[in-house]
Short mmCIF file of C-alpha atoms and ligand atoms in Angstrom, two decimals:
data_model
loop_
_atom_site.label_atom_id
_atom_site.label_comp_id
_atom_site.label_asym_id
_atom_site.label_seq_id
_atom_site.Cartn_x
_atom_site.Cartn_y
_atom_site.Cartn_z
CA UNK A 1 61.46 99.84 180.70
CA UNK A 2 64.80 101.88 181.77
CA UNK A 3 66.12 103.85 179.43
CA UNK A 4 69.89 105.63 179.62
CA UNK A 5 69.97 109.58 179.49
CA UNK A 6 73.81 110.43 178.73
CA UNK A 7 75.24 113.70 178.45
CA UNK A 8 78.75 114.46 177.63
CA UNK A 9 81.29 117.19 178.83
CA UNK A 10 84.62 117.23 176.97
CA UNK A 11 87.39 119.55 177.79
CA UNK A 12 90.11 120.18 174.99
CA UNK A 13 93.53 121.90 175.51
CA UNK A 14 94.31 124.33 172.84
CA UNK A 15 97.69 124.37 171.63
CA UNK A 16 98.25 128.03 171.07
CA UNK A 17 101.87 129.43 171.65
CA UNK A 18 101.37 130.91 174.96
CA UNK A 19 99.15 130.40 177.75
CA UNK A 20 95.47 131.63 178.40
CA UNK A 21 96.46 134.79 180.44
CA UNK A 22 100.03 135.28 180.31
CA UNK A 23 102.88 135.34 177.79
CA UNK A 24 104.47 131.83 179.18
CA UNK A 25 104.98 129.01 176.74
CA UNK A 26 101.99 126.62 176.30
CA UNK A 27 103.72 123.22 176.62
CA UNK A 28 101.48 121.05 178.96
CA UNK A 29 103.35 118.15 178.28
CA UNK A 30 107.08 119.66 179.19
CA UNK A 31 109.01 117.31 181.13
CA UNK A 32 110.55 119.65 183.68
CA UNK A 33 108.24 120.38 186.33
CA UNK A 34 107.34 124.27 186.90
CA UNK A 35 109.65 125.36 183.80
CA UNK A 36 107.18 127.70 182.17
CA UNK A 37 105.58 129.80 184.60
CA UNK A 38 105.37 133.16 185.76
CA UNK A 39 103.65 135.32 188.56
CA UNK A 40 100.38 135.38 186.63
CA UNK A 41 99.83 131.64 185.85
CA UNK A 42 100.92 130.69 189.68
CA UNK A 43 98.08 133.28 190.93
CA UNK A 44 100.12 135.82 192.63
CA UNK A 45 98.61 138.82 193.99
CA UNK A 46 98.73 141.94 192.24
CA UNK A 47 99.43 140.32 188.79
CA UNK A 48 96.81 140.94 185.99
CA UNK A 49 95.32 138.40 183.31
CA UNK A 50 95.33 139.31 179.50
CA UNK A 51 93.14 137.24 177.45
CA UNK A 52 94.90 135.16 174.71
CA UNK A 53 93.07 136.19 171.53
CA UNK A 54 94.11 133.16 169.29
CA UNK A 55 92.40 131.09 172.03
CA UNK A 56 89.55 133.24 171.80
CA UNK A 57 89.56 132.91 167.89
CA UNK A 58 89.84 128.96 168.29
CA UNK A 59 86.84 128.53 170.62
CA UNK A 60 84.87 130.43 167.86
CA UNK A 61 86.28 128.31 164.94
CA UNK A 62 85.14 125.25 167.36
CA UNK A 63 81.98 126.90 168.24
CA UNK A 64 81.30 127.38 164.31
CA UNK A 65 82.09 123.58 163.49
CA UNK A 66 79.58 122.33 165.92
CA UNK A 67 77.09 124.61 164.37
CA UNK A 68 76.66 126.89 167.32
CA UNK A 69 75.56 130.49 167.72
CA UNK A 70 78.60 132.80 168.76
CA UNK A 71 77.85 135.37 171.36
CA UNK A 72 77.67 139.07 170.36
CA UNK A 73 79.30 139.74 173.45
CA UNK A 74 81.16 137.21 175.92
CA UNK A 75 82.65 137.58 178.91
CA UNK A 76 84.88 135.54 181.65
CA UNK A 77 83.98 134.88 185.36
CA UNK A 78 85.53 133.48 188.40
CA UNK A 79 84.67 130.11 189.56
CA UNK A 80 85.86 129.65 193.17
CA UNK A 81 86.75 126.65 194.76
CA UNK A 82 89.60 125.51 196.69
CA UNK A 83 92.26 123.22 195.73
CA UNK A 84 95.96 122.82 195.91
CA UNK A 85 96.18 122.91 191.78
CA UNK A 86 94.45 126.30 191.79
CA UNK A 87 96.66 128.87 193.38
CA UNK A 88 94.23 131.78 192.63
CA UNK A 89 91.44 130.14 194.59
CA UNK A 90 89.32 130.61 191.72
CA UNK A 91 89.63 129.64 188.01
CA UNK A 92 88.92 132.02 185.32
CA UNK A 93 86.07 130.44 183.23
CA UNK A 94 83.05 131.62 181.63
CA UNK A 95 79.45 131.31 183.50
CA UNK A 96 76.39 132.88 181.60
CA UNK A 97 77.89 134.38 178.38
CA UNK A 98 79.59 131.70 176.75
CA UNK A 99 81.34 132.31 173.31
CA UNK A 100 79.29 129.50 171.64
CA UNK A 101 76.04 127.88 172.26
CA UNK A 102 73.36 125.91 170.70
CA UNK A 103 74.93 123.80 167.96
CA UNK A 104 74.39 120.30 167.19
CA UNK A 105 76.39 117.37 165.70
CA UNK A 106 75.26 114.62 163.29
CA UNK A 107 76.85 111.07 163.87
CA UNK A 108 75.91 107.83 161.51
CA UNK A 109 76.46 104.30 162.39
CA UNK A 110 77.15 101.12 160.50
CA UNK A 111 74.60 98.35 160.78
CA UNK A 112 74.39 96.68 164.13
CA UNK A 113 77.19 99.29 165.48
CA UNK A 114 74.49 101.09 167.56
CA UNK A 115 70.71 100.87 168.32
CA UNK A 116 69.76 103.75 165.89
CA UNK A 117 71.78 104.46 162.57
CA UNK A 118 71.66 108.28 163.11
CA UNK A 119 71.75 110.69 165.93
CA UNK A 120 71.70 114.30 166.26
CA UNK A 121 73.26 115.55 169.44
CA UNK A 122 72.52 118.86 170.82
CA UNK A 123 75.60 121.11 171.70
CA UNK A 124 74.46 123.21 174.72
CA UNK A 125 77.58 125.43 175.14
CA UNK A 126 81.48 125.58 174.44
CA UNK A 127 83.15 128.07 176.78
CA UNK A 128 86.62 128.95 177.23
CA UNK A 129 88.79 128.68 180.60
CA UNK A 130 91.98 127.96 182.04
CA UNK A 131 93.37 124.50 182.90
CA UNK A 132 94.33 123.79 186.53
CA UNK A 133 97.82 122.84 187.52
CA UNK A 134 98.79 119.04 187.70
CA UNK A 135 99.31 117.06 191.18
CA UNK A 136 101.31 114.07 191.35
CA UNK A 137 101.92 112.18 194.60
CA UNK A 138 105.07 110.28 195.45
CA UNK A 139 105.55 107.24 197.23
CA UNK A 140 106.47 109.10 200.42
CA UNK A 141 102.80 110.52 200.69
CA UNK A 142 103.95 113.88 199.22
CA UNK A 143 101.60 115.80 196.75
CA UNK A 144 103.81 117.91 194.21
CA UNK A 145 102.53 120.53 192.09
CA UNK A 146 103.62 121.14 188.80
CA UNK A 147 102.56 124.35 186.99
CA UNK A 148 103.27 123.92 183.45
CA UNK A 149 99.61 123.12 182.96
CA UNK A 150 98.31 125.89 184.91
CA UNK A 151 96.49 128.60 182.81
CA UNK A 152 96.67 126.46 179.58
CA UNK A 153 93.69 127.49 177.37
CA UNK A 154 90.74 124.84 177.70
CA UNK A 155 87.49 124.60 175.96
CA UNK A 156 84.50 122.90 177.61
CA UNK A 157 82.13 121.52 175.15
CA UNK A 158 78.91 120.48 176.83
CA UNK A 159 76.19 118.47 175.07
CA UNK A 160 72.65 118.18 175.40
CA UNK A 161 71.62 114.88 177.08
CA UNK A 162 70.87 113.21 173.81
CA UNK A 163 72.83 110.36 173.63
CA UNK A 164 70.92 106.96 173.91
CA UNK A 165 73.86 104.48 174.12
CA UNK A 166 77.30 104.15 175.06
CA UNK A 167 78.61 103.57 171.44
CA UNK A 168 77.05 107.03 170.45
CA UNK A 169 79.07 108.78 173.32
CA UNK A 170 82.18 107.07 172.13
CA UNK A 171 81.58 107.75 168.34
CA UNK A 172 80.85 111.63 169.65
CA UNK A 173 84.31 111.73 171.27
CA UNK A 174 86.00 110.24 168.11
CA UNK A 175 84.33 112.79 166.17
CA UNK A 176 85.15 115.43 168.38
CA UNK A 177 88.74 114.60 168.39
CA UNK A 178 88.76 114.53 164.46
CA UNK A 179 86.99 118.18 164.32
CA UNK A 180 89.65 119.64 166.70
CA UNK A 181 92.47 118.00 164.40
CA UNK A 182 91.01 119.32 161.33
CA UNK A 183 90.64 122.77 163.01
CA UNK A 184 94.23 122.25 163.97
CA UNK A 185 93.62 123.86 167.48
CA UNK A 186 94.57 121.12 169.47
CA UNK A 187 96.26 117.64 169.29
CA UNK A 188 93.39 115.94 171.16
CA UNK A 189 95.23 113.44 172.26
CA UNK A 190 93.19 111.51 174.99
CA UNK A 191 95.96 109.57 176.41
CA UNK A 192 97.95 112.49 177.07
CA UNK A 193 95.22 114.68 178.55
CA UNK A 194 94.81 117.05 175.56
CA UNK A 195 91.24 115.81 175.58
CA UNK A 196 89.43 114.80 178.62
CA UNK A 197 85.83 113.35 178.34
CA UNK A 198 83.18 113.04 181.21
CA UNK A 199 80.01 111.32 180.81
CA UNK A 200 76.77 112.13 182.83
CA UNK A 201 74.58 108.89 182.97
CA UNK A 202 71.37 108.43 184.63
CA UNK A 203 68.55 105.56 183.96
CA UNK A 204 64.80 106.58 184.06
CA UNK A 205 61.58 104.63 183.27
CA UNK A 206 60.55 105.22 179.76
CA UNK A 207 57.66 107.39 179.12
CA UNK A 208 58.15 109.09 182.42
CA UNK A 209 60.13 111.98 181.78
CA UNK A 210 60.58 114.62 178.92
CA UNK A 211 63.71 116.42 177.83
CA UNK A 212 63.22 120.22 177.47
CA UNK A 213 65.83 122.37 176.29
CA UNK A 214 68.65 120.27 177.45
CA UNK A 215 66.95 119.40 181.00
CA UNK A 216 65.46 116.05 182.03
CA UNK A 217 61.99 116.95 183.48
CA UNK A 218 59.85 114.22 185.19
CA UNK A 219 56.27 113.69 184.30
CA UNK A 220 53.50 113.55 186.84
CA UNK A 221 54.81 112.23 190.11
CA UNK A 222 57.74 110.45 188.86
CA UNK A 223 60.98 111.25 190.72
CA UNK A 224 63.87 111.11 188.40
CA UNK A 225 67.02 109.10 189.35
CA UNK A 226 70.01 111.51 190.03
CA UNK A 227 72.59 111.54 187.74
CA UNK A 228 76.03 110.14 187.75
CA UNK A 229 79.10 111.67 186.53
CA UNK A 230 81.96 109.57 185.10
CA UNK A 231 85.76 110.83 185.44
CA UNK A 232 88.99 109.53 184.89
CA UNK A 233 88.12 108.12 181.24
CA UNK A 234 91.46 108.13 179.09
CA UNK A 235 90.72 106.32 175.93
CA UNK A 236 87.74 106.23 173.69
CA UNK A 237 87.08 102.27 174.27
CA UNK A 238 87.03 103.82 178.10
CA UNK A 239 84.14 106.01 177.09
CA UNK A 240 82.16 102.97 175.94
CA UNK A 241 83.11 100.57 178.74
CA UNK A 242 82.77 103.22 181.70
CA UNK A 243 79.24 104.08 180.32
CA UNK A 244 78.19 100.62 179.80
CA UNK A 245 79.16 99.59 183.21
CA UNK A 246 77.28 102.41 184.86
CA UNK A 247 74.23 101.64 182.73
CA UNK A 248 74.36 97.82 183.95
CA UNK A 249 75.03 99.02 187.69
CA UNK A 250 72.10 101.54 187.86
CA UNK A 251 69.76 99.25 186.13
CA UNK A 252 70.90 96.45 189.10
CA UNK A 253 70.14 99.10 191.53
CA UNK A 254 67.02 99.87 190.24
CA UNK A 255 65.64 96.24 189.98
CA UNK A 256 67.05 95.77 193.45
CA UNK A 257 64.92 98.58 194.69
CA UNK A 258 68.02 100.58 195.84
CA UNK A 259 68.59 104.18 195.19
CA UNK A 260 71.70 106.28 195.24
CA UNK A 261 72.38 110.16 195.42
CA UNK A 262 73.95 112.30 192.72
CA UNK A 263 77.82 111.30 192.47
CA UNK A 264 80.90 111.59 190.71
CA UNK A 265 82.49 108.46 189.93
CA UNK A 266 85.93 107.15 188.45
CA UNK A 267 86.69 104.55 185.90
CA UNK A 268 89.19 102.17 186.90
CA UNK A 269 90.72 100.53 183.80
CA UNK A 270 92.27 98.14 185.56
CA UNK A 271 89.29 96.65 187.49
CA UNK A 272 86.80 97.51 184.63
CA UNK A 273 84.51 99.45 187.06
CA UNK A 274 83.16 102.74 187.82
CA UNK A 275 84.48 103.71 191.50
CA UNK A 276 82.73 106.10 193.96
CA UNK A 277 84.73 109.68 194.26
CA UNK A 278 82.44 111.79 195.93
CA UNK A 279 78.76 112.55 196.40
CA UNK A 280 77.02 115.49 195.85
CA UNK A 281 73.90 116.15 198.03
CA UNK A 282 73.67 119.82 196.83
CA UNK A 283 74.99 121.65 193.74
CA UNK A 284 78.15 122.98 194.93
CA UNK A 285 78.17 126.85 195.12
CA UNK A 286 80.73 127.99 192.93
CA UNK A 287 80.10 131.87 193.57
CA UNK A 288 80.54 132.76 190.14
CA UNK A 289 81.03 136.48 189.58
CA UNK A 290 82.44 138.59 186.57
CA UNK A 291 86.25 138.56 186.40
CA UNK A 292 86.84 142.45 186.91
CA UNK A 293 90.47 142.35 185.21
CA UNK A 294 89.21 141.27 181.67
CA UNK A 295 86.68 143.66 179.88
CA UNK A 296 83.72 141.93 178.02
CA UNK A 297 84.54 141.16 174.66
CA UNK A 298 83.05 140.68 170.94
CA UNK A 299 84.06 137.18 169.84
CA UNK A 300 82.89 137.65 166.42
CA UNK A 301 84.60 141.13 166.05
CA UNK A 302 87.75 139.64 167.17
CA UNK A 303 87.46 136.71 164.40
CA UNK A 304 86.33 138.82 161.24
CA UNK A 305 88.23 137.05 158.31
CA UNK A 306 88.97 133.88 160.24
CA UNK A 307 87.02 131.20 158.13
CA UNK A 308 86.18 127.55 158.95
CA UNK A 309 88.10 124.82 156.96
CA UNK A 310 86.23 121.76 155.53
CA UNK A 311 84.70 119.34 158.16
CA UNK A 312 85.34 115.69 158.40
CA UNK A 313 81.59 115.29 157.53
CA UNK A 314 81.49 117.34 154.68
CA UNK A 315 84.99 116.12 153.49
CA UNK A 316 83.39 112.55 153.52
CA UNK A 317 80.27 113.37 151.61
CA UNK A 318 82.57 115.08 148.86
CA UNK A 319 84.58 112.37 148.70
CA UNK A 320 81.77 110.22 147.98
CA UNK A 321 79.87 112.56 145.74
CA UNK A 322 82.81 114.19 144.05
CA UNK A 323 85.20 111.28 143.44
CA UNK A 324 82.95 108.33 143.83
CA UNK A 325 84.62 106.93 146.66
CA UNK A 326 82.32 104.34 148.71
CA UNK A 327 81.29 105.77 151.91
CA UNK A 328 82.99 103.29 153.97
CA UNK A 329 86.30 104.26 152.17
CA UNK A 330 85.66 107.97 152.55
CA UNK A 331 85.10 107.40 155.99
CA UNK A 332 88.40 105.55 156.68
CA UNK A 333 90.37 108.03 154.48
CA UNK A 334 89.10 111.34 156.24
CA UNK A 335 89.82 110.10 159.90
CA UNK A 336 93.20 111.30 159.71
CA UNK A 337 93.93 114.76 157.86
CA UNK A 338 97.07 113.86 156.12
CA UNK A 339 95.30 110.37 154.65
CA UNK A 340 92.70 112.95 153.41
CA UNK A 341 95.13 115.42 152.05
CA UNK A 342 96.86 112.49 150.26
CA UNK A 343 93.56 111.16 148.93
CA UNK A 344 92.62 114.21 147.69
CA UNK A 345 95.66 114.71 145.46
CA UNK A 346 95.54 110.83 144.55
CA UNK A 347 91.99 111.37 143.30
CA UNK A 348 92.61 114.56 141.61
CA UNK A 349 95.44 112.98 139.63
CA UNK A 350 93.61 109.63 138.94
CA UNK A 351 90.50 111.79 137.56
CA UNK A 352 92.83 114.05 135.43
CA UNK A 353 94.81 111.18 133.83
CA UNK A 354 91.58 109.54 133.31
CA UNK A 355 90.07 112.55 131.28
CA UNK A 356 93.55 112.64 129.43
CA UNK A 357 93.24 109.22 127.88
CA UNK A 358 92.54 109.49 124.29
CA UNK A 359 89.54 106.85 124.38
CA UNK A 360 87.77 108.61 126.91
CA UNK A 361 87.22 111.67 124.82
CA UNK A 362 84.67 109.97 122.60
CA UNK A 363 82.91 108.33 125.50
CA UNK A 364 79.19 108.73 126.40
CA UNK A 365 78.71 110.46 129.66
CA UNK A 366 77.19 107.07 131.14
CA UNK A 367 80.31 105.20 129.86
CA UNK A 368 82.47 108.23 131.34
CA UNK A 369 80.45 107.68 134.49
CA UNK A 370 81.17 104.10 134.59
CA UNK A 371 84.94 104.70 134.12
CA UNK A 372 84.87 107.08 136.96
CA UNK A 373 83.16 104.61 139.40
CA UNK A 374 85.64 101.75 138.31
CA UNK A 375 88.70 103.90 138.98
CA UNK A 376 87.03 105.18 142.27
CA UNK A 377 86.65 101.64 143.69
CA UNK A 378 90.13 100.72 142.50
CA UNK A 379 91.80 103.58 144.12
CA UNK A 380 89.64 103.31 147.25
CA UNK A 381 90.53 99.71 147.76
CA UNK A 382 94.35 100.34 146.68
CA UNK A 383 94.35 103.28 149.47
CA UNK A 384 92.56 101.80 152.50
CA UNK A 385 93.29 97.94 152.35
CA UNK A 386 96.53 97.83 150.15
CA UNK A 387 98.45 100.99 151.20
CA UNK A 388 96.94 101.40 154.89
CA UNK A 389 97.41 98.00 155.42
CA UNK A 390 101.25 97.90 154.67
CA UNK A 391 102.05 101.03 156.78
CA UNK A 392 101.76 101.62 160.42
CA UNK A 393 100.70 105.25 159.92
CA UNK A 394 101.02 107.91 157.16
CA UNK A 395 104.59 108.73 158.35
CA UNK A 396 105.75 105.68 156.52
CA UNK A 397 104.41 107.01 153.17
CA UNK A 398 107.55 109.05 151.32
CA UNK A 399 106.15 108.98 147.80
CA UNK A 400 104.02 111.33 146.13
CA UNK A 401 100.50 111.22 145.44
CA UNK A 402 101.23 111.58 141.73
CA UNK A 403 103.46 108.37 141.73
CA UNK A 404 100.74 106.28 143.54
CA UNK A 405 98.38 107.59 141.27
CA UNK A 406 100.58 106.39 138.56
CA UNK A 407 100.80 102.84 139.91
CA UNK A 408 96.79 102.97 139.95
CA UNK A 409 96.79 103.92 136.30
CA UNK A 410 98.98 100.83 135.56
CA UNK A 411 96.85 98.45 137.29
CA UNK A 412 93.66 100.14 135.61
CA UNK A 413 95.00 99.80 131.87
CA UNK A 414 96.23 96.13 132.91
CA UNK A 415 99.79 96.96 132.14
CA UNK A 416 100.69 95.06 135.61
CA UNK A 417 98.44 92.43 137.39
CA UNK A 418 97.55 92.97 141.04
CA UNK A 419 100.08 90.72 142.32
CA UNK A 420 102.98 92.44 140.72
CA UNK A 421 101.54 95.81 141.48
CA UNK A 422 101.66 95.00 145.21
CA UNK A 423 105.35 94.02 144.72
CA UNK A 424 105.83 97.40 142.96
CA UNK A 425 103.98 98.77 146.13
CA UNK A 426 106.31 97.22 148.53
CA UNK A 427 109.50 98.37 146.67
CA UNK A 428 108.04 102.12 146.55
CA UNK A 429 107.65 101.87 150.41
CA UNK A 430 111.03 100.42 150.89
CA UNK A 431 112.78 103.12 149.05
CA UNK A 432 111.75 105.66 151.32
CA UNK A 433 111.77 108.24 148.82
CA UNK A 434 109.58 109.51 146.09
CA UNK A 435 109.81 107.01 143.36
CA UNK A 436 108.37 106.29 139.92
CA UNK A 437 106.32 103.04 139.83
CA UNK A 438 106.81 102.63 136.14
CA UNK A 439 110.47 102.53 136.72
CA UNK A 440 110.17 99.83 139.05
CA UNK A 441 107.92 97.83 136.87
CA UNK A 442 110.68 97.90 134.16
CA UNK A 443 113.41 97.44 135.96
CA UNK A 444 112.03 94.33 137.90
CA UNK A 445 110.05 93.21 134.78
CA UNK A 446 106.86 93.36 136.66
CA UNK A 447 104.81 94.55 133.59
CA UNK A 448 102.73 92.57 131.43
CA UNK A 449 104.73 90.75 128.78
CA UNK A 450 103.50 91.99 125.39
CA UNK A 451 106.46 91.02 123.48
CA UNK A 452 105.49 88.31 121.00
CA UNK A 453 108.96 87.24 120.85
CA UNK A 454 109.35 86.68 124.34
CA UNK A 455 105.97 85.34 124.84
CA UNK A 456 106.30 82.56 121.48
CA UNK A 457 109.11 81.12 123.40
CA UNK A 458 106.94 80.37 126.43
CA UNK A 459 104.14 79.15 124.21
CA UNK A 460 106.34 76.65 122.47
CA UNK A 461 107.39 75.17 125.94
CA UNK A 462 103.91 75.08 127.16
CA UNK A 463 102.97 73.08 123.90
CA UNK A 464 105.78 70.35 124.24
CA UNK A 465 104.59 70.28 127.98
CA UNK A 466 100.93 69.31 126.95
CA UNK A 467 100.74 67.32 123.84
CA UNK A 468 97.40 65.38 124.90
CA UNK A 469 95.77 68.93 125.46
CA UNK A 470 97.26 70.24 122.17
CA UNK A 471 95.81 67.12 120.56
CA UNK A 472 92.63 67.45 121.86
CA UNK A 473 92.48 71.22 120.67
CA UNK A 474 93.42 70.16 117.26
CA UNK A 475 90.89 67.74 117.24
CA UNK A 476 88.42 70.64 117.58
CA UNK A 477 87.77 71.00 121.45
CA UNK A 478 87.69 74.78 121.31
CA UNK A 479 87.41 75.49 125.10
CA UNK A 480 90.83 73.77 125.83
CA UNK A 481 92.53 76.80 124.72
CA UNK A 482 91.71 78.50 127.93
CA UNK A 483 93.60 75.98 129.75
CA UNK A 484 96.61 76.54 127.26
CA UNK A 485 96.35 80.21 127.85
CA UNK A 486 96.28 79.45 131.78
CA UNK A 487 99.67 77.56 131.42
CA UNK A 488 101.25 80.39 129.98
CA UNK A 489 100.05 82.79 132.39
CA UNK A 490 101.21 80.35 135.13
CA UNK A 491 104.94 80.05 133.65
CA UNK A 492 105.06 83.62 133.28
CA UNK A 493 103.76 84.20 136.68
CA UNK A 494 100.90 86.18 135.55
CA UNK A 495 102.78 88.84 133.66
CA UNK A 496 101.89 87.59 130.07
CA UNK A 497 99.06 89.57 128.31
CA UNK A 498 96.39 86.70 127.80
CA UNK A 499 95.09 88.39 124.41
CA UNK A 500 98.69 88.01 122.82
CA UNK A 501 99.24 84.76 124.24
CA UNK A 502 95.97 83.35 122.71
CA UNK A 503 96.95 84.97 119.25
CA UNK A 504 100.11 83.29 119.29
CA UNK A 505 98.71 79.83 120.14
CA UNK A 506 96.16 80.04 117.57
CA UNK A 507 98.97 80.60 115.05
CA UNK A 508 101.09 77.96 116.27
CA UNK A 509 98.51 75.03 116.34
ZN1 LIG B 1 102.50 132.38 183.13
#
């Protein structure tokens, strides 16, 4: 049996104000080429790099968020290679003393989403380096260099080969993006190249190898199949598709008795396949040596007093445990920091309100818990399916958490039925400002009609409309009353208070 061994390497551009080793503006998406450049980031002789403290701090934060150890002492190294996007002829990176190492990330999966429901992925290291310039090839065959991206701070995060499937790799990249956004260190937009994912994939015979310290080791005389590095992956979907394609390609080769050498392949989105870019017979010699112009540094000392915000996985767990939101609602609501903050505020309001109800004070703990569960379910549903279903993004939500909580309280206390509450929500979204749902309810008459005078009139109409049923009820057929109540509800578009309707019907008949 063949099993895939997958490891990921992800590069993340940090959104510091200035670049990694100079004071140029860090804006890799700037539209005018070579707008934010200087002698340092164009690699001119005689210039001196000065490390960006913020970038080091943020790399420590990323390391901590991934459960890594932070090095006591770290340093930069020169990685040599020659390419037009690298004017110095070397990249300042980190070799043997990365800022962070030895962490892990926990992934969980829904049923049928993956071959296992939990996966713990080891994080080998997270180090800091500089991005390269950007090359574009015009239609006349010229290659143009844009140095805006040159020396933008870049964090490389390398995992151990712990993934067992393509969906796991995809989920990992999604979780990583979320962590970057929670930390507010990168927009981590894959389409814009803020986050670039590469996968190492190799298929091996089950039971013929072991993984020791993140290295795949053959057992006995088994010869490992070479790994294939996948690049040019620009979306989460492509992460999954590229790896799946590669697994199928290697499986076929092994079944047909073919062999291959270690190589780099690019994902071709249009063709839906991986394409050979270059083969690596031997590991490239980058002639690493310590960067002489930047002294070693102590990352922990530089980051004293910098604390880690709550991470997505902890927030999900807390939303479930503290507020009683279902795990799937908690997952949806924490996938975007703005939704997560909004949810937090709504839940706080709703629970405060619930505890302020006079009838709640006399409740037993058990009933209080039941009420909390009921309102969590209601709020979770209104946030995820109703509100999220009506807006494209959080940008469209202009009302406060307080007023959304108020809408929930109207539904919870049956002051408005679900259909009318949705109409109120539509109005709230349409207004584009913070607006009180109770006002809309009163203004539009969406509330439950409890006014006996108004209801008596409708009840009278129903009695005239259905004389046969009225007679049946008078003859002692009690269940027919439900039908008559239903007709009143229908006539008021569900707005009538059914208990009051029943009371009036009994009086009149
Ligand atoms: Zn510069």
